[in-house]
Amino acid sequence: FRFKESLAEELRGADLVISHAGAGSCLETLEEGKPLIVVVNEKLMNNHQLELAKQLHRDGHVLCCNCSALVETLQSMDLSTLKPFPPGQPEKFALFLDKVVGFQ
């Protein structure tokens, strides 16, 4: 897709997701519990996508490659090695923010 308001329906029906390494795309896919191959755009300057992809890969949540290695990654992948992404804990962030702002 070039652009779509929400990919929630497609994600629910997917067996595997191949995506760029944007934070929203990665987190939405991982929160849905779907296996994810992150394809990094190496041409971006100050590449925060690369940093995120590498960290998620190091933590065992995604497979990571560049465009030229995608076919090889698909042929050799073992999705059983991927670890589930832990659910968010917004209440911890709220407590931290309350403390910082002085509400506690």
Steps between C-alpha positions, in 0.01 A plus 500: 500500500621852435265644760201373690336649809520171689653162431331333797275277288787391274724433800239280667479284187874482432722198559816707444561873467782655299538868578731796506645577842270784599419492871123504446508216247728287717315553826154454350608172341674371813207597723278295269732204563598455136846390382681792341782541252631855514660626179726793577534793260874555513479825303343699784722751676513482882335164462286450811322219314824304491551553873148378580525202266835391644375525858180306428714240321750479790208451738375214280168658397558546125710382211690784340656544156554748220331485159775297337481230771120467516474190279778327693332593829169355382669179387694446823265644763396305807205686649494268802807682633313830535403607852160655573511874550404590858179701540529870575455627855351847464425516873874500575552790262208687659651454847839618376344806336301581814822484700692723255221757480450494877153347530626240744 
